[in-house]
Amino acid sequence: HRDLHSFPTRRSSDLFVAHNPNPAIRKYLSFSNSVVSVERTNGNILNGHMELRENVEISLLSSDVQIDGNLVLTGSARLNIFEESSFVIPMGVVEMEQSSSIIIDGSSSLLNQGQLVAPGSLRVPGDSSMSNEGLLEAEHDFNANCFDDMSDGAPLVNSGTFRMGTSASVQSCIDNLQHSGLMQLGGSNVTFNQIQTTEGSTITLAGSSVSVSQDAFQSAGNLGGNGLFSGSFINNGDAVIMANRSEEHTSELQSHV
């Protein structure tokens, strides 16, 4: 059974909630050729949120959404950003349970400028984009485009802060990271198929294990901490390996080729 509602519209609201607690019947809602704004009116922190809860699926088709507050997905909720759509979170928090998902396809984009608590997986093909300019956090296993049936996924572009495993041990895979901001890796085992860094970028390790499975990691920024690298590592040009040795603390990077 497919319960589907579609709205071509330009609309604004101070709160958007889609909730379906019925596990037997999935509810579907789509916006087509629409501009949707969920606004935080009069500075009220209770407004500006979009909540997708339990057994619901929302699809954006050639539509643009901006929310002033938080995006919350619980249960099996799914957000589809399709057909040249865009979803922008300027300052709120994206909270997702591991069973929920965001799918981006068809030259669409997701831009996080606030705080994104990462889902279990992000699947974004090469004609679309996913970018973090705010704070991206993953405290559970995380997969960004590491799928057997995907060979041309979009890179995860990070110019903000990306934290993984700072409070829990996680197993993660990122197919292609383009990094110009700050990445903090705690108790993480992370595989990068490809990784590019820029001058001024920083990666810090705290008991982390990092594997680079395809092209060599040619570091152009700052790298430091205590961890293990597996694969090819090249410290380019003016790139910096940060080591802080004292009686109380030793920073150590090991590289296995």
PDB file of C-alpha atoms in Angstrom:
ATOM      1  CA  HIS A   1       0.000   0.000   0.000  1.00  0.00           C
ATOM      2  CA  ARG A   2       1.445   3.385  -0.984  1.00  0.00           C
ATOM      3  CA  ASP A   3      -0.129   6.414   0.620  1.00  0.00           C
ATOM      4  CA  LEU A   4       1.318   9.266  -1.430  1.00  0.00           C
ATOM      5  CA  HIS A   5       0.607  12.999  -1.299  1.00  0.00           C
ATOM      6  CA  SER A   6       2.341  15.479  -3.619  1.00  0.00           C
ATOM      7  CA  PHE A   7       2.417  19.254  -3.318  1.00  0.00           C
ATOM      8  CA  PRO A   8       3.713  21.744  -5.927  1.00  0.00           C
ATOM      9  CA  THR A   9       3.913  24.834  -3.774  1.00  0.00           C
ATOM     10  CA  ARG A  10       5.773  27.739  -2.260  1.00  0.00           C
ATOM     11  CA  ARG A  11       5.137  27.622   1.439  1.00  0.00           C
ATOM     12  CA  SER A  12       6.595  28.602   4.777  1.00  0.00           C
ATOM     13  CA  SER A  13       5.888  27.321   8.243  1.00  0.00           C
ATOM     14  CA  ASP A  14       7.338  27.518  11.727  1.00  0.00           C
ATOM     15  CA  LEU A  15       7.146  23.730  12.301  1.00  0.00           C
ATOM     16  CA  PHE A  16       6.959  20.682  10.027  1.00  0.00           C
ATOM     17  CA  VAL A  17       6.162  17.269  11.558  1.00  0.00           C
ATOM     18  CA  ALA A  18       5.446  13.986   9.733  1.00  0.00           C
ATOM     19  CA  HIS A  19       4.754  11.125  12.152  1.00  0.00           C
ATOM     20  CA  ASN A  20       3.516   7.614  11.433  1.00  0.00           C
ATOM     21  CA  PRO A  21       3.760   5.127  14.322  1.00  0.00           C
ATOM     22  CA  ASN A  22       2.083   2.348  12.278  1.00  0.00           C
ATOM     23  CA  PRO A  23       4.831  -0.166  11.309  1.00  0.00           C
ATOM     24  CA  ALA A  24       2.556  -1.990   8.836  1.00  0.00           C
ATOM     25  CA  ILE A  25       1.716   0.898   6.490  1.00  0.00           C
ATOM     26  CA  ARG A  26       4.389   3.307   5.285  1.00  0.00           C
ATOM     27  CA  LYS A  27       3.321   6.890   4.666  1.00  0.00           C
ATOM     28  CA  TYR A  28       4.759   8.837   1.704  1.00  0.00           C
ATOM     29  CA  LEU A  29       4.840  12.592   1.143  1.00  0.00           C
ATOM     30  CA  SER A  30       6.457  14.441  -1.750  1.00  0.00           C
ATOM     31  CA  PHE A  31       7.103  18.056  -2.699  1.00  0.00           C
ATOM     32  CA  SER A  32       7.387  18.755  -6.431  1.00  0.00           C
ATOM     33  CA  ASN A  33       8.658  22.040  -7.955  1.00  0.00           C
ATOM     34  CA  SER A  34       8.365  23.649  -4.546  1.00  0.00           C
ATOM     35  CA  VAL A  35      10.161  26.078  -2.280  1.00  0.00           C
ATOM     36  CA  VAL A  36       9.738  25.188   1.388  1.00  0.00           C
ATOM     37  CA  SER A  37      10.991  27.273   4.294  1.00  0.00           C
ATOM     38  CA  VAL A  38      10.628  26.203   7.920  1.00  0.00           C
ATOM     39  CA  GLU A  39      11.267  29.435   9.800  1.00  0.00           C
ATOM     40  CA  ARG A  40      12.207  30.306  13.329  1.00  0.00           C
ATOM     41  CA  THR A  41       9.846  33.213  13.958  1.00  0.00           C
ATOM     42  CA  ASN A  42      10.582  35.863  16.566  1.00  0.00           C
ATOM     43  CA  GLY A  43      13.678  33.966  17.681  1.00  0.00           C
ATOM     44  CA  ASN A  44      11.547  31.217  19.235  1.00  0.00           C
ATOM     45  CA  ILE A  45      13.805  28.134  19.609  1.00  0.00           C
ATOM     46  CA  LEU A  46      10.736  25.882  19.573  1.00  0.00           C
ATOM     47  CA  ASN A  47      10.115  26.846  15.939  1.00  0.00           C
ATOM     48  CA  GLY A  48      11.941  26.210  12.693  1.00  0.00           C
ATOM     49  CA  HIS A  49      12.198  22.415  12.990  1.00  0.00           C
ATOM     50  CA  MET A  50      11.436  19.572  10.569  1.00  0.00           C
ATOM     51  CA  GLU A  51      10.689  16.213  12.198  1.00  0.00           C
ATOM     52  CA  LEU A  52      10.278  12.929  10.294  1.00  0.00           C
ATOM     53  CA  ARG A  53       9.317  10.243  12.763  1.00  0.00           C
ATOM     54  CA  GLU A  54       8.955   6.480  12.436  1.00  0.00           C
ATOM     55  CA  ASN A  55       7.486   4.899   9.275  1.00  0.00           C
ATOM     56  CA  VAL A  56       7.453   7.902   6.917  1.00  0.00           C
ATOM     57  CA  GLU A  57       9.252   8.819   3.690  1.00  0.00           C
ATOM     58  CA  ILE A  58       9.554  12.378   2.361  1.00  0.00           C
ATOM     59  CA  SER A  59      10.695  13.062  -1.213  1.00  0.00           C
ATOM     60  CA  LEU A  60      11.838  16.377  -2.668  1.00  0.00           C
ATOM     61  CA  LEU A  61      11.453  16.554  -6.458  1.00  0.00           C
ATOM     62  CA  SER A  62      12.927  19.668  -8.113  1.00  0.00           C
ATOM     63  CA  SER A  63      12.377  21.446  -4.804  1.00  0.00           C
ATOM     64  CA  ASP A  64      14.398  23.601  -2.407  1.00  0.00           C
ATOM     65  CA  VAL A  65      14.131  23.390   1.378  1.00  0.00           C
ATOM     66  CA  GLN A  66      15.733  25.516   4.054  1.00  0.00           C
ATOM     67  CA  ILE A  67      15.113  25.055   7.766  1.00  0.00           C
ATOM     68  CA  ASP A  68      16.137  27.501  10.473  1.00  0.00           C
ATOM     69  CA  GLY A  69      15.990  24.899  13.251  1.00  0.00           C
ATOM     70  CA  ASN A  70      16.679  21.188  13.568  1.00  0.00           C
ATOM     71  CA  LEU A  71      16.096  18.227  11.251  1.00  0.00           C
ATOM     72  CA  VAL A  72      15.116  15.106  13.200  1.00  0.00           C
ATOM     73  CA  LEU A  73      14.713  11.605  11.732  1.00  0.00           C
ATOM     74  CA  THR A  74      13.717   8.654  13.921  1.00  0.00           C
ATOM     75  CA  GLY A  75      12.909   4.999  13.307  1.00  0.00           C
ATOM     76  CA  SER A  76      12.826   4.074   9.609  1.00  0.00           C
ATOM     77  CA  ALA A  77      12.157   7.643   8.450  1.00  0.00           C
ATOM     78  CA  ARG A  78      13.772   8.512   5.142  1.00  0.00           C
ATOM     79  CA  LEU A  79      14.445  11.809   3.375  1.00  0.00           C
ATOM     80  CA  ASN A  80      14.913  11.656  -0.409  1.00  0.00           C
ATOM     81  CA  ILE A  81      16.532  14.671  -2.075  1.00  0.00           C
ATOM     82  CA  PHE A  82      15.964  14.041  -5.795  1.00  0.00           C
ATOM     83  CA  GLU A  83      15.765  15.734  -9.216  1.00  0.00           C
ATOM     84  CA  GLU A  84      17.955  18.835  -8.717  1.00  0.00           C
ATOM     85  CA  SER A  85      16.608  19.538  -5.243  1.00  0.00           C
ATOM     86  CA  SER A  86      18.524  21.187  -2.425  1.00  0.00           C
ATOM     87  CA  PHE A  87      18.319  20.957   1.356  1.00  0.00           C
ATOM     88  CA  VAL A  88      20.118  23.557   3.484  1.00  0.00           C
ATOM     89  CA  ILE A  89      20.563  23.559   7.273  1.00  0.00           C
ATOM     90  CA  PRO A  90      22.116  26.975   8.084  1.00  0.00           C
ATOM     91  CA  MET A  91      22.408  26.717  11.874  1.00  0.00           C
ATOM     92  CA  GLY A  92      20.347  23.878  13.328  1.00  0.00           C
ATOM     93  CA  VAL A  93      21.154  20.327  14.398  1.00  0.00           C
ATOM     94  CA  VAL A  94      20.521  17.246  12.247  1.00  0.00           C
ATOM     95  CA  GLU A  95      19.715  14.308  14.520  1.00  0.00           C
ATOM     96  CA  MET A  96      19.323  10.860  12.963  1.00  0.00           C
ATOM     97  CA  GLU A  97      18.904   7.414  14.389  1.00  0.00           C
ATOM     98  CA  GLN A  98      21.055   4.748  12.749  1.00  0.00           C
ATOM     99  CA  SER A  99      17.958   3.138  11.185  1.00  0.00           C
ATOM    100  CA  SER A 100      16.916   6.362   9.417  1.00  0.00           C
ATOM    101  CA  SER A 101      18.437   7.560   6.146  1.00  0.00           C
ATOM    102  CA  ILE A 102      19.014  10.431   3.730  1.00  0.00           C
ATOM    103  CA  ILE A 103      19.280   9.608   0.015  1.00  0.00           C
ATOM    104  CA  ILE A 104      20.581  12.208  -2.463  1.00  0.00           C
ATOM    105  CA  ASP A 105      20.298  11.710  -6.224  1.00  0.00           C
ATOM    106  CA  GLY A 106      19.705  13.463  -9.541  1.00  0.00           C
ATOM    107  CA  SER A 107      22.082  16.482  -9.336  1.00  0.00           C
ATOM    108  CA  SER A 108      20.786  17.349  -5.860  1.00  0.00           C
ATOM    109  CA  SER A 109      22.626  18.666  -2.812  1.00  0.00           C
ATOM    110  CA  LEU A 110      22.700  18.567   0.974  1.00  0.00           C
ATOM    111  CA  LEU A 111      24.526  21.445   2.687  1.00  0.00           C
ATOM    112  CA  ASN A 112      25.081  21.371   6.441  1.00  0.00           C
ATOM    113  CA  GLN A 113      26.179  24.666   7.995  1.00  0.00           C
ATOM    114  CA  GLY A 114      24.929  23.776  11.463  1.00  0.00           C
ATOM    115  CA  GLN A 115      25.495  20.507  13.323  1.00  0.00           C
ATOM    116  CA  LEU A 116      24.929  17.099  11.704  1.00  0.00           C
ATOM    117  CA  VAL A 117      24.864  13.973  13.861  1.00  0.00           C
ATOM    118  CA  ALA A 118      25.662  11.593  11.027  1.00  0.00           C
ATOM    119  CA  PRO A 119      23.378   8.732  10.053  1.00  0.00           C
ATOM    120  CA  GLY A 120      24.543   5.153   9.635  1.00  0.00           C
ATOM    121  CA  SER A 121      25.059   5.772   5.924  1.00  0.00           C
ATOM    122  CA  LEU A 122      25.054   8.466   3.259  1.00  0.00           C
ATOM    123  CA  ARG A 123      24.543   7.451  -0.354  1.00  0.00           C
ATOM    124  CA  VAL A 124      25.217  10.224  -2.868  1.00  0.00           C
ATOM    125  CA  PRO A 125      25.969   9.554  -6.566  1.00  0.00           C
ATOM    126  CA  GLY A 126      28.536  11.514  -8.530  1.00  0.00           C
ATOM    127  CA  ASP A 127      26.050  13.970 -10.066  1.00  0.00           C
ATOM    128  CA  SER A 128      24.984  15.207  -6.610  1.00  0.00           C
ATOM    129  CA  SER A 129      26.844  16.675  -3.634  1.00  0.00           C
ATOM    130  CA  MET A 130      27.167  16.490   0.132  1.00  0.00           C
ATOM    131  CA  SER A 131      29.000  19.247   1.978  1.00  0.00           C
ATOM    132  CA  ASN A 132      29.704  20.070   5.604  1.00  0.00           C
ATOM    133  CA  GLU A 133      30.547  23.648   6.540  1.00  0.00           C
ATOM    134  CA  GLY A 134      29.432  23.290  10.160  1.00  0.00           C
ATOM    135  CA  LEU A 135      29.904  20.407  12.611  1.00  0.00           C
ATOM    136  CA  LEU A 136      29.542  16.784  11.455  1.00  0.00           C
ATOM    137  CA  GLU A 137      29.659  14.142  14.202  1.00  0.00           C
ATOM    138  CA  ALA A 138      29.576  10.332  13.956  1.00  0.00           C
ATOM    139  CA  GLU A 139      29.501   8.350  17.187  1.00  0.00           C
ATOM    140  CA  HIS A 140      28.410   5.087  15.566  1.00  0.00           C
ATOM    141  CA  ASP A 141      29.503   3.129  12.485  1.00  0.00           C
ATOM    142  CA  PHE A 142      29.373   5.421   9.463  1.00  0.00           C
ATOM    143  CA  ASN A 143      29.397   4.707   5.720  1.00  0.00           C
ATOM    144  CA  ALA A 144      29.711   7.427   3.075  1.00  0.00           C
ATOM    145  CA  ASN A 145      29.383   5.901  -0.407  1.00  0.00           C
ATOM    146  CA  CYS A 146      31.266   2.669   0.345  1.00  0.00           C
ATOM    147  CA  PHE A 147      28.818   0.422  -1.474  1.00  0.00           C
ATOM    148  CA  ASP A 148      29.613  -2.509  -3.757  1.00  0.00           C
ATOM    149  CA  ASP A 149      27.142  -1.302  -6.391  1.00  0.00           C
ATOM    150  CA  MET A 150      28.494   2.282  -6.489  1.00  0.00           C
ATOM    151  CA  SER A 151      31.621   3.219  -8.411  1.00  0.00           C
ATOM    152  CA  ASP A 152      31.128   6.952  -9.035  1.00  0.00           C
ATOM    153  CA  GLY A 153      29.923   8.401  -5.744  1.00  0.00           C
ATOM    154  CA  ALA A 154      30.225  12.077  -4.883  1.00  0.00           C
ATOM    155  CA  PRO A 155      32.990  13.103  -2.470  1.00  0.00           C
ATOM    156  CA  LEU A 156      32.195  14.146   1.074  1.00  0.00           C
ATOM    157  CA  VAL A 157      33.393  17.762   1.135  1.00  0.00           C
ATOM    158  CA  ASN A 158      34.345  18.984   4.606  1.00  0.00           C
ATOM    159  CA  SER A 159      35.353  22.585   5.213  1.00  0.00           C
ATOM    160  CA  GLY A 160      33.988  22.625   8.764  1.00  0.00           C
ATOM    161  CA  THR A 161      34.613  20.279  11.701  1.00  0.00           C
ATOM    162  CA  PHE A 162      34.244  16.506  11.325  1.00  0.00           C
ATOM    163  CA  ARG A 163      34.417  14.352  14.470  1.00  0.00           C
ATOM    164  CA  MET A 164      34.320  10.568  14.559  1.00  0.00           C
ATOM    165  CA  GLY A 165      34.510   8.212  17.511  1.00  0.00           C
ATOM    166  CA  THR A 166      35.333  10.805  20.148  1.00  0.00           C
ATOM    167  CA  SER A 167      33.128   9.058  22.732  1.00  0.00           C
ATOM    168  CA  ALA A 168      32.780   5.544  21.273  1.00  0.00           C
ATOM    169  CA  SER A 169      34.713   3.142  19.070  1.00  0.00           C
ATOM    170  CA  VAL A 170      33.379   3.207  15.506  1.00  0.00           C
ATOM    171  CA  GLN A 171      34.045   1.375  12.233  1.00  0.00           C
ATOM    172  CA  SER A 172      33.702   3.752   9.304  1.00  0.00           C
ATOM    173  CA  CYS A 173      34.305   3.930   5.569  1.00  0.00           C
ATOM    174  CA  ILE A 174      34.402   7.098   3.453  1.00  0.00           C
ATOM    175  CA  ASP A 175      34.831   6.547  -0.259  1.00  0.00           C
ATOM    176  CA  ASN A 176      36.244   9.991  -1.076  1.00  0.00           C
ATOM    177  CA  LEU A 177      36.963  12.774   1.421  1.00  0.00           C
ATOM    178  CA  GLN A 178      37.888  16.271   0.251  1.00  0.00           C
ATOM    179  CA  HIS A 179      39.038  17.941   3.446  1.00  0.00           C
ATOM    180  CA  SER A 180      39.902  21.584   4.090  1.00  0.00           C
ATOM    181  CA  GLY A 181      38.692  21.973   7.686  1.00  0.00           C
ATOM    182  CA  LEU A 182      39.270  20.149  10.992  1.00  0.00           C
ATOM    183  CA  MET A 183      38.895  16.377  11.407  1.00  0.00           C
ATOM    184  CA  GLN A 184      39.116  14.816  14.873  1.00  0.00           C
ATOM    185  CA  LEU A 185      39.337  11.025  15.000  1.00  0.00           C
ATOM    186  CA  GLY A 186      38.990   9.322  18.372  1.00  0.00           C
ATOM    187  CA  GLY A 187      38.736   5.564  18.866  1.00  0.00           C
ATOM    188  CA  SER A 188      37.967   5.022  15.203  1.00  0.00           C
ATOM    189  CA  ASN A 189      38.892   2.481  12.571  1.00  0.00           C
ATOM    190  CA  VAL A 190      38.429   4.467   9.367  1.00  0.00           C
ATOM    191  CA  THR A 191      38.932   3.429   5.761  1.00  0.00           C
ATOM    192  CA  PHE A 192      39.307   6.067   3.051  1.00  0.00           C
ATOM    193  CA  ASN A 193      39.310   4.863  -0.512  1.00  0.00           C
ATOM    194  CA  GLN A 194      40.557   8.332  -1.467  1.00  0.00           C
ATOM    195  CA  ILE A 195      41.433  11.371   0.622  1.00  0.00           C
ATOM    196  CA  GLN A 196      42.603  14.852  -0.379  1.00  0.00           C
ATOM    197  CA  THR A 197      43.584  17.588   2.067  1.00  0.00           C
ATOM    198  CA  THR A 198      44.417  21.245   1.538  1.00  0.00           C
ATOM    199  CA  GLU A 199      46.982  23.568   3.056  1.00  0.00           C
ATOM    200  CA  GLY A 200      45.665  24.751   6.420  1.00  0.00           C
ATOM    201  CA  SER A 201      43.517  21.674   7.001  1.00  0.00           C
ATOM    202  CA  THR A 202      44.044  19.618  10.165  1.00  0.00           C
ATOM    203  CA  ILE A 203      43.555  15.964  11.079  1.00  0.00           C
ATOM    204  CA  THR A 204      44.133  14.836  14.665  1.00  0.00           C
ATOM    205  CA  LEU A 205      44.206  11.214  15.832  1.00  0.00           C
ATOM    206  CA  ALA A 206      43.595   9.805  19.316  1.00  0.00           C
ATOM    207  CA  GLY A 207      44.215   6.072  19.188  1.00  0.00           C
ATOM    208  CA  SER A 208      42.806   5.872  15.677  1.00  0.00           C
ATOM    209  CA  SER A 209      43.517   3.414  12.892  1.00  0.00           C
ATOM    210  CA  VAL A 210      43.353   4.857   9.376  1.00  0.00           C
ATOM    211  CA  SER A 211      43.536   2.841   6.167  1.00  0.00           C
ATOM    212  CA  VAL A 212      43.871   4.301   2.663  1.00  0.00           C
ATOM    213  CA  SER A 213      42.878   1.630   0.178  1.00  0.00           C
ATOM    214  CA  GLN A 214      43.311   3.190  -3.263  1.00  0.00           C
ATOM    215  CA  ASP A 215      45.375   6.270  -4.117  1.00  0.00           C
ATOM    216  CA  ALA A 216      48.181   7.378  -1.811  1.00  0.00           C
ATOM    217  CA  PHE A 217      47.254   9.849   0.917  1.00  0.00           C
ATOM    218  CA  GLN A 218      49.216  12.935  -0.099  1.00  0.00           C
ATOM    219  CA  SER A 219      48.880  15.183   2.915  1.00  0.00           C
ATOM    220  CA  ALA A 220      48.941  18.918   2.173  1.00  0.00           C
ATOM    221  CA  GLY A 221      47.825  20.116   5.623  1.00  0.00           C
ATOM    222  CA  ASN A 222      48.496  19.375   9.297  1.00  0.00           C
ATOM    223  CA  LEU A 223      48.435  15.857  10.730  1.00  0.00           C
ATOM    224  CA  GLY A 224      49.133  14.787  14.293  1.00  0.00           C
ATOM    225  CA  GLY A 225      48.234  12.687  17.277  1.00  0.00           C
ATOM    226  CA  ASN A 226      48.561   9.027  18.152  1.00  0.00           C
ATOM    227  CA  GLY A 227      47.450   6.501  15.571  1.00  0.00           C
ATOM    228  CA  LEU A 228      48.218   3.982  12.881  1.00  0.00           C
ATOM    229  CA  PHE A 229      48.171   4.501   9.105  1.00  0.00           C
ATOM    230  CA  SER A 230      47.898   1.606   6.674  1.00  0.00           C
ATOM    231  CA  GLY A 231      48.546   2.295   3.003  1.00  0.00           C
ATOM    232  CA  SER A 232      50.665   4.840   1.144  1.00  0.00           C
ATOM    233  CA  PHE A 233      51.327   8.161   2.886  1.00  0.00           C
ATOM    234  CA  ILE A 234      53.182  11.132   1.412  1.00  0.00           C
ATOM    235  CA  ASN A 235      53.806  14.374   3.298  1.00  0.00           C
ATOM    236  CA  ASN A 236      53.773  16.988   0.550  1.00  0.00           C
ATOM    237  CA  GLY A 237      55.565  20.327   0.325  1.00  0.00           C
ATOM    238  CA  ASP A 238      54.800  22.535   3.304  1.00  0.00           C
ATOM    239  CA  ALA A 239      52.554  19.966   4.997  1.00  0.00           C
ATOM    240  CA  VAL A 240      53.150  19.498   8.730  1.00  0.00           C
ATOM    241  CA  ILE A 241      53.315  16.392  10.895  1.00  0.00           C
ATOM    242  CA  MET A 242      52.590  17.610  14.423  1.00  0.00           C
ATOM    243  CA  ALA A 243      54.389  15.827  17.254  1.00  0.00           C
ATOM    244  CA  ASN A 244      54.234  16.883  20.884  1.00  0.00           C
ATOM    245  CA  ARG A 245      56.636  14.925  23.066  1.00  0.00           C
ATOM    246  CA  SER A 246      56.927  15.422  26.804  1.00  0.00           C
ATOM    247  CA  GLU A 247      57.343  13.309  29.936  1.00  0.00           C
ATOM    248  CA  GLU A 248      53.571  13.025  30.280  1.00  0.00           C
ATOM    249  CA  HIS A 249      52.478  12.711  26.667  1.00  0.00           C
ATOM    250  CA  THR A 250      53.853  11.344  23.454  1.00  0.00           C
ATOM    251  CA  SER A 251      52.294  11.952  20.052  1.00  0.00           C
ATOM    252  CA  GLU A 252      53.104   9.219  17.599  1.00  0.00           C
ATOM    253  CA  LEU A 253      52.204   8.455  14.003  1.00  0.00           C
ATOM    254  CA  GLN A 254      53.051   5.081  12.519  1.00  0.00           C
ATOM    255  CA  SER A 255      52.754   4.360   8.827  1.00  0.00           C
ATOM    256  CA  HIS A 256      52.533   0.870   7.351  1.00  0.00           C
ATOM    257  CA  VAL A 257      52.827   0.577   3.598  1.00  0.00           C
TER     258      VAL A 257
END
